């Protein structure tokens, strides 16, 4: 089963505002905003917000090969003297349900001792960086979780038939990346994670987001109750929409992914129309909200690196972004779980390699 959501409403939103944010993925929307922000103390403060994990050092050479790097685009007279990267790129984007901190606990509830990858997307940007594909991985997917190194020393054991989102629980970002690389055969060039509180703050800093639902949603667990139709949601409501699953369809993760893809498109539209470049205070609020809850790999752990990434994606429009779900089938061992459906899933990952 695959999901596909195209957006054809970009219409008149061209020019400089529409260039600021032009790639799908909840966290990537925030990343491209970062490319426009701040100097002096503001720059230092936002830079200090970002947390990072040295995934390359932790995983070493036991990984899929990097994609062939194409020559960088030459710098123009008006651009930065440093050439911008233009090769293909794969980024693992996770939404974490961490309960650490009061804001996350209030939004997510549950035990504060651990976290899981509540949302997982592989963002593939084609060579030339003018087209992108966002692949959602259902968290209920059963996978072979590889042995992962632990920051405290030692490593986890290989686990067969494990829930995909358990990789983050047992080994953090390093194990999440290794599990995705193991199941896809595709090298993740970067890692980006945003938690509950950061996502809610981002939506609130943007003044909310308008989403149209095709059916009523009545989910006590996510605290979301909406009639079918268009709704302007605040941060807490948008987070509930991204997390809801019990009030729609068959209650599985697959229906939730469809809502998340709608929310991604709606967020991109909201950010494009917000005219943040002419509103420094609003821009600061958005960037501060994102960076305050952002974890990246060490290759993206500064505003300079994030800005360079954003500039390299300036030719990517929302019309050039395709969202799909990894093809899955019901697991024979458990009707409430899914497994990758082959050969379709393998063909999809091979197309991104």
mmCIF file with all atom_site columns, N, CA, C and O in Angstrom, residues 300-324:
data_model
loop_
_atom_site.group_PDB
_atom_site.id
_atom_site.type_symbol
_atom_site.label_atom_id
_atom_site.label_alt_id
_atom_site.label_comp_id
_atom_site.label_asym_id
_atom_site.label_entity_id
_atom_site.label_seq_id
_atom_site.pdbx_PDB_ins_code
_atom_site.Cartn_x
_atom_site.Cartn_y
_atom_site.Cartn_z
_atom_site.occupancy
_atom_site.B_iso_or_equiv
_atom_site.pdbx_formal_charge
_atom_site.auth_seq_id
_atom_site.auth_comp_id
_atom_site.auth_asym_id
_atom_site.auth_atom_id
_atom_site.pdbx_PDB_model_num
ATOM 1   N N  . UNK A 1 300 ? 25.496 19.293 10.213 1.00 0.00 ? 300 UNK A N  1
ATOM 2   C CA . UNK A 1 300 ? 24.468 20.333 10.089 1.00 0.00 ? 300 UNK A CA 1
ATOM 3   C C  . UNK A 1 300 ? 24.267 21.089 11.400 1.00 0.00 ? 300 UNK A C  1
ATOM 4   O O  . UNK A 1 300 ? 23.224 21.704 11.591 1.00 0.00 ? 300 UNK A O  1
ATOM 5   N N  . UNK A 1 301 ? 25.262 21.075 12.278 1.00 0.00 ? 301 UNK A N  1
ATOM 6   C CA . UNK A 1 301 ? 25.027 21.600 13.624 1.00 0.00 ? 301 UNK A CA 1
ATOM 7   C C  . UNK A 1 301 ? 25.397 23.065 13.805 1.00 0.00 ? 301 UNK A C  1
ATOM 8   O O  . UNK A 1 301 ? 25.744 23.496 14.903 1.00 0.00 ? 301 UNK A O  1
ATOM 9   N N  . UNK A 1 302 ? 25.305 23.852 12.744 1.00 0.00 ? 302 UNK A N  1
ATOM 10  C CA . UNK A 1 302 ? 25.533 25.291 12.856 1.00 0.00 ? 302 UNK A CA 1
ATOM 11  C C  . UNK A 1 302 ? 24.616 26.012 11.885 1.00 0.00 ? 302 UNK A C  1
ATOM 12  O O  . UNK A 1 302 ? 24.174 25.436 10.873 1.00 0.00 ? 302 UNK A O  1
ATOM 13  N N  . UNK A 1 303 ? 24.328 27.276 12.187 1.00 0.00 ? 303 UNK A N  1
ATOM 14  C CA . UNK A 1 303 ? 23.504 28.057 11.264 1.00 0.00 ? 303 UNK A CA 1
ATOM 15  C C  . UNK A 1 303 ? 24.192 28.201 9.910  1.00 0.00 ? 303 UNK A C  1
ATOM 16  O O  . UNK A 1 303 ? 23.527 28.271 8.877  1.00 0.00 ? 303 UNK A O  1
ATOM 17  N N  . UNK A 1 304 ? 25.527 28.244 9.907  1.00 0.00 ? 304 UNK A N  1
ATOM 18  C CA . UNK A 1 304 ? 26.246 28.344 8.647  1.00 0.00 ? 304 UNK A CA 1
ATOM 19  C C  . UNK A 1 304 ? 25.989 27.153 7.744  1.00 0.00 ? 304 UNK A C  1
ATOM 20  O O  . UNK A 1 304 ? 25.702 27.300 6.548  1.00 0.00 ? 304 UNK A O  1
ATOM 21  N N  . UNK A 1 305 ? 26.075 25.936 8.317  1.00 0.00 ? 305 UNK A N  1
ATOM 22  C CA . UNK A 1 305 ? 25.842 24.733 7.524  1.00 0.00 ? 305 UNK A CA 1
ATOM 23  C C  . UNK A 1 305 ? 24.375 24.635 7.095  1.00 0.00 ? 305 UNK A C  1
ATOM 24  O O  . UNK A 1 305 ? 24.070 24.249 5.963  1.00 0.00 ? 305 UNK A O  1
ATOM 25  N N  . UNK A 1 306 ? 23.461 24.975 8.003  1.00 0.00 ? 306 UNK A N  1
ATOM 26  C CA . UNK A 1 306 ? 22.039 24.940 7.659  1.00 0.00 ? 306 UNK A CA 1
ATOM 27  C C  . UNK A 1 306 ? 21.711 25.965 6.579  1.00 0.00 ? 306 UNK A C  1
ATOM 28  O O  . UNK A 1 306 ? 20.918 25.716 5.680  1.00 0.00 ? 306 UNK A O  1
ATOM 29  N N  . UNK A 1 307 ? 22.340 27.133 6.666  1.00 0.00 ? 307 UNK A N  1
ATOM 30  C CA . UNK A 1 307 ? 22.129 28.164 5.662  1.00 0.00 ? 307 UNK A CA 1
ATOM 31  C C  . UNK A 1 307 ? 22.617 27.702 4.293  1.00 0.00 ? 307 UNK A C  1
ATOM 32  O O  . UNK A 1 307 ? 21.953 27.909 3.264  1.00 0.00 ? 307 UNK A O  1
ATOM 33  N N  . UNK A 1 308 ? 23.786 27.058 4.278  1.00 0.00 ? 308 UNK A N  1
ATOM 34  C CA . UNK A 1 308 ? 24.330 26.558 3.014  1.00 0.00 ? 308 UNK A CA 1
ATOM 35  C C  . UNK A 1 308 ? 23.411 25.512 2.398  1.00 0.00 ? 308 UNK A C  1
ATOM 36  O O  . UNK A 1 308 ? 23.183 25.505 1.180  1.00 0.00 ? 308 UNK A O  1
ATOM 37  N N  . UNK A 1 309 ? 22.851 24.633 3.244  1.00 0.00 ? 309 UNK A N  1
ATOM 38  C CA . UNK A 1 309 ? 21.892 23.650 2.750  1.00 0.00 ? 309 UNK A CA 1
ATOM 39  C C  . UNK A 1 309 ? 20.672 24.343 2.166  1.00 0.00 ? 309 UNK A C  1
ATOM 40  O O  . UNK A 1 309 ? 20.208 24.011 1.070  1.00 0.00 ? 309 UNK A O  1
ATOM 41  N N  . UNK A 1 310 ? 20.130 25.333 2.905  1.00 0.00 ? 310 UNK A N  1
ATOM 42  C CA . UNK A 1 310 ? 18.956 26.049 2.417  1.00 0.00 ? 310 UNK A CA 1
ATOM 43  C C  . UNK A 1 310 ? 19.200 26.740 1.093  1.00 0.00 ? 310 UNK A C  1
ATOM 44  O O  . UNK A 1 310 ? 18.374 26.685 0.184  1.00 0.00 ? 310 UNK A O  1
ATOM 45  N N  . UNK A 1 311 ? 20.361 27.375 0.948  1.00 0.00 ? 311 UNK A N  1
ATOM 46  C CA . UNK A 1 311 ? 20.682 28.063 -0.303 1.00 0.00 ? 311 UNK A CA 1
ATOM 47  C C  . UNK A 1 311 ? 20.797 27.075 -1.459 1.00 0.00 ? 311 UNK A C  1
ATOM 48  O O  . UNK A 1 311 ? 20.413 27.372 -2.590 1.00 0.00 ? 311 UNK A O  1
ATOM 49  N N  . UNK A 1 312 ? 21.319 25.884 -1.192 1.00 0.00 ? 312 UNK A N  1
ATOM 50  C CA . UNK A 1 312 ? 21.471 24.894 -2.263 1.00 0.00 ? 312 UNK A CA 1
ATOM 51  C C  . UNK A 1 312 ? 20.130 24.352 -2.738 1.00 0.00 ? 312 UNK A C  1
ATOM 52  O O  . UNK A 1 312 ? 20.033 23.780 -3.818 1.00 0.00 ? 312 UNK A O  1
ATOM 53  N N  . UNK A 1 313 ? 19.083 24.541 -1.920 1.00 0.00 ? 313 UNK A N  1
ATOM 54  C CA . UNK A 1 313 ? 17.755 24.040 -2.269 1.00 0.00 ? 313 UNK A CA 1
ATOM 55  C C  . UNK A 1 313 ? 16.823 25.127 -2.786 1.00 0.00 ? 313 UNK A C  1
ATOM 56  O O  . UNK A 1 313 ? 15.633 24.901 -2.946 1.00 0.00 ? 313 UNK A O  1
ATOM 57  N N  . UNK A 1 314 ? 17.380 26.317 -3.089 1.00 0.00 ? 314 UNK A N  1
ATOM 58  C CA . UNK A 1 314 ? 16.521 27.446 -3.445 1.00 0.00 ? 314 UNK A CA 1
ATOM 59  C C  . UNK A 1 314 ? 15.765 27.230 -4.756 1.00 0.00 ? 314 UNK A C  1
ATOM 60  O O  . UNK A 1 314 ? 14.744 27.874 -4.993 1.00 0.00 ? 314 UNK A O  1
ATOM 61  N N  . UNK A 1 315 ? 16.234 26.322 -5.601 1.00 0.00 ? 315 UNK A N  1
ATOM 62  C CA . UNK A 1 315 ? 15.520 26.059 -6.847 1.00 0.00 ? 315 UNK A CA 1
ATOM 63  C C  . UNK A 1 315 ? 14.445 25.006 -6.723 1.00 0.00 ? 315 UNK A C  1
ATOM 64  O O  . UNK A 1 315 ? 13.799 24.655 -7.706 1.00 0.00 ? 315 UNK A O  1
ATOM 65  N N  . UNK A 1 316 ? 14.218 24.503 -5.525 1.00 0.00 ? 316 UNK A N  1
ATOM 66  C CA . UNK A 1 316 ? 13.251 23.427 -5.301 1.00 0.00 ? 316 UNK A CA 1
ATOM 67  C C  . UNK A 1 316 ? 11.913 24.009 -4.877 1.00 0.00 ? 316 UNK A C  1
ATOM 68  O O  . UNK A 1 316 ? 11.815 24.655 -3.838 1.00 0.00 ? 316 UNK A O  1
ATOM 69  N N  . UNK A 1 317 ? 10.877 23.786 -5.668 1.00 0.00 ? 317 UNK A N  1
ATOM 70  C CA . UNK A 1 317 ? 9.545  24.282 -5.332 1.00 0.00 ? 317 UNK A CA 1
ATOM 71  C C  . UNK A 1 317 ? 8.689  23.151 -4.790 1.00 0.00 ? 317 UNK A C  1
ATOM 72  O O  . UNK A 1 317 ? 9.007  21.964 -4.969 1.00 0.00 ? 317 UNK A O  1
ATOM 73  N N  . UNK A 1 318 ? 7.582  23.490 -4.146 1.00 0.00 ? 318 UNK A N  1
ATOM 74  C CA . UNK A 1 318 ? 6.694  22.469 -3.576 1.00 0.00 ? 318 UNK A CA 1
ATOM 75  C C  . UNK A 1 318 ? 6.136  21.570 -4.670 1.00 0.00 ? 318 UNK A C  1
ATOM 76  O O  . UNK A 1 318 ? 5.857  20.397 -4.436 1.00 0.00 ? 318 UNK A O  1
ATOM 77  N N  . UNK A 1 319 ? 5.953  22.107 -5.880 1.00 0.00 ? 319 UNK A N  1
ATOM 78  C CA . UNK A 1 319 ? 5.470  21.288 -6.987 1.00 0.00 ? 319 UNK A CA 1
ATOM 79  C C  . UNK A 1 319 ? 6.472  20.214 -7.377 1.00 0.00 ? 319 UNK A C  1
ATOM 80  O O  . UNK A 1 319 ? 6.118  19.235 -8.039 1.00 0.00 ? 319 UNK A O  1
ATOM 81  N N  . UNK A 1 320 ? 7.724  20.401 -7.005 1.00 0.00 ? 320 UNK A N  1
ATOM 82  C CA . UNK A 1 320 ? 8.777  19.451 -7.356 1.00 0.00 ? 320 UNK A CA 1
ATOM 83  C C  . UNK A 1 320 ? 9.005  18.419 -6.262 1.00 0.00 ? 320 UNK A C  1
ATOM 84  O O  . UNK A 1 320 ? 9.944  17.618 -6.351 1.00 0.00 ? 320 UNK A O  1
ATOM 85  N N  . UNK A 1 321 ? 8.167  18.435 -5.221 1.00 0.00 ? 321 UNK A N  1
ATOM 86  C CA . UNK A 1 321 ? 8.319  17.510 -4.093 1.00 0.00 ? 321 UNK A CA 1
ATOM 87  C C  . UNK A 1 321 ? 7.196  16.473 -4.134 1.00 0.00 ? 321 UNK A C  1
ATOM 88  O O  . UNK A 1 321 ? 6.017  16.818 -4.195 1.00 0.00 ? 321 UNK A O  1
ATOM 89  N N  . UNK A 1 322 ? 7.584  15.207 -4.117 1.00 0.00 ? 322 UNK A N  1
ATOM 90  C CA . UNK A 1 322 ? 6.616  14.103 -4.113 1.00 0.00 ? 322 UNK A CA 1
ATOM 91  C C  . UNK A 1 322 ? 6.658  13.422 -2.754 1.00 0.00 ? 322 UNK A C  1
ATOM 92  O O  . UNK A 1 322 ? 7.730  13.149 -2.210 1.00 0.00 ? 322 UNK A O  1
ATOM 93  N N  . UNK A 1 323 ? 5.487  13.152 -2.177 1.00 0.00 ? 323 UNK A N  1
ATOM 94  C CA . UNK A 1 323 ? 5.422  12.440 -0.901 1.00 0.00 ? 323 UNK A CA 1
ATOM 95  C C  . UNK A 1 323 ? 4.811  11.065 -1.126 1.00 0.00 ? 323 UNK A C  1
ATOM 96  O O  . UNK A 1 323 ? 3.771  10.928 -1.785 1.00 0.00 ? 323 UNK A O  1
ATOM 97  N N  . UNK A 1 324 ? 5.458  10.030 -0.595 1.00 0.00 ? 324 UNK A N  1
ATOM 98  C CA . UNK A 1 324 ? 4.971  8.662  -0.730 1.00 0.00 ? 324 UNK A CA 1
ATOM 99  C C  . UNK A 1 324 ? 5.170  7.941  0.595  1.00 0.00 ? 324 UNK A C  1
ATOM 100 O O  . UNK A 1 324 ? 5.884  8.422  1.478  1.00 0.00 ? 324 UNK A O  1
#
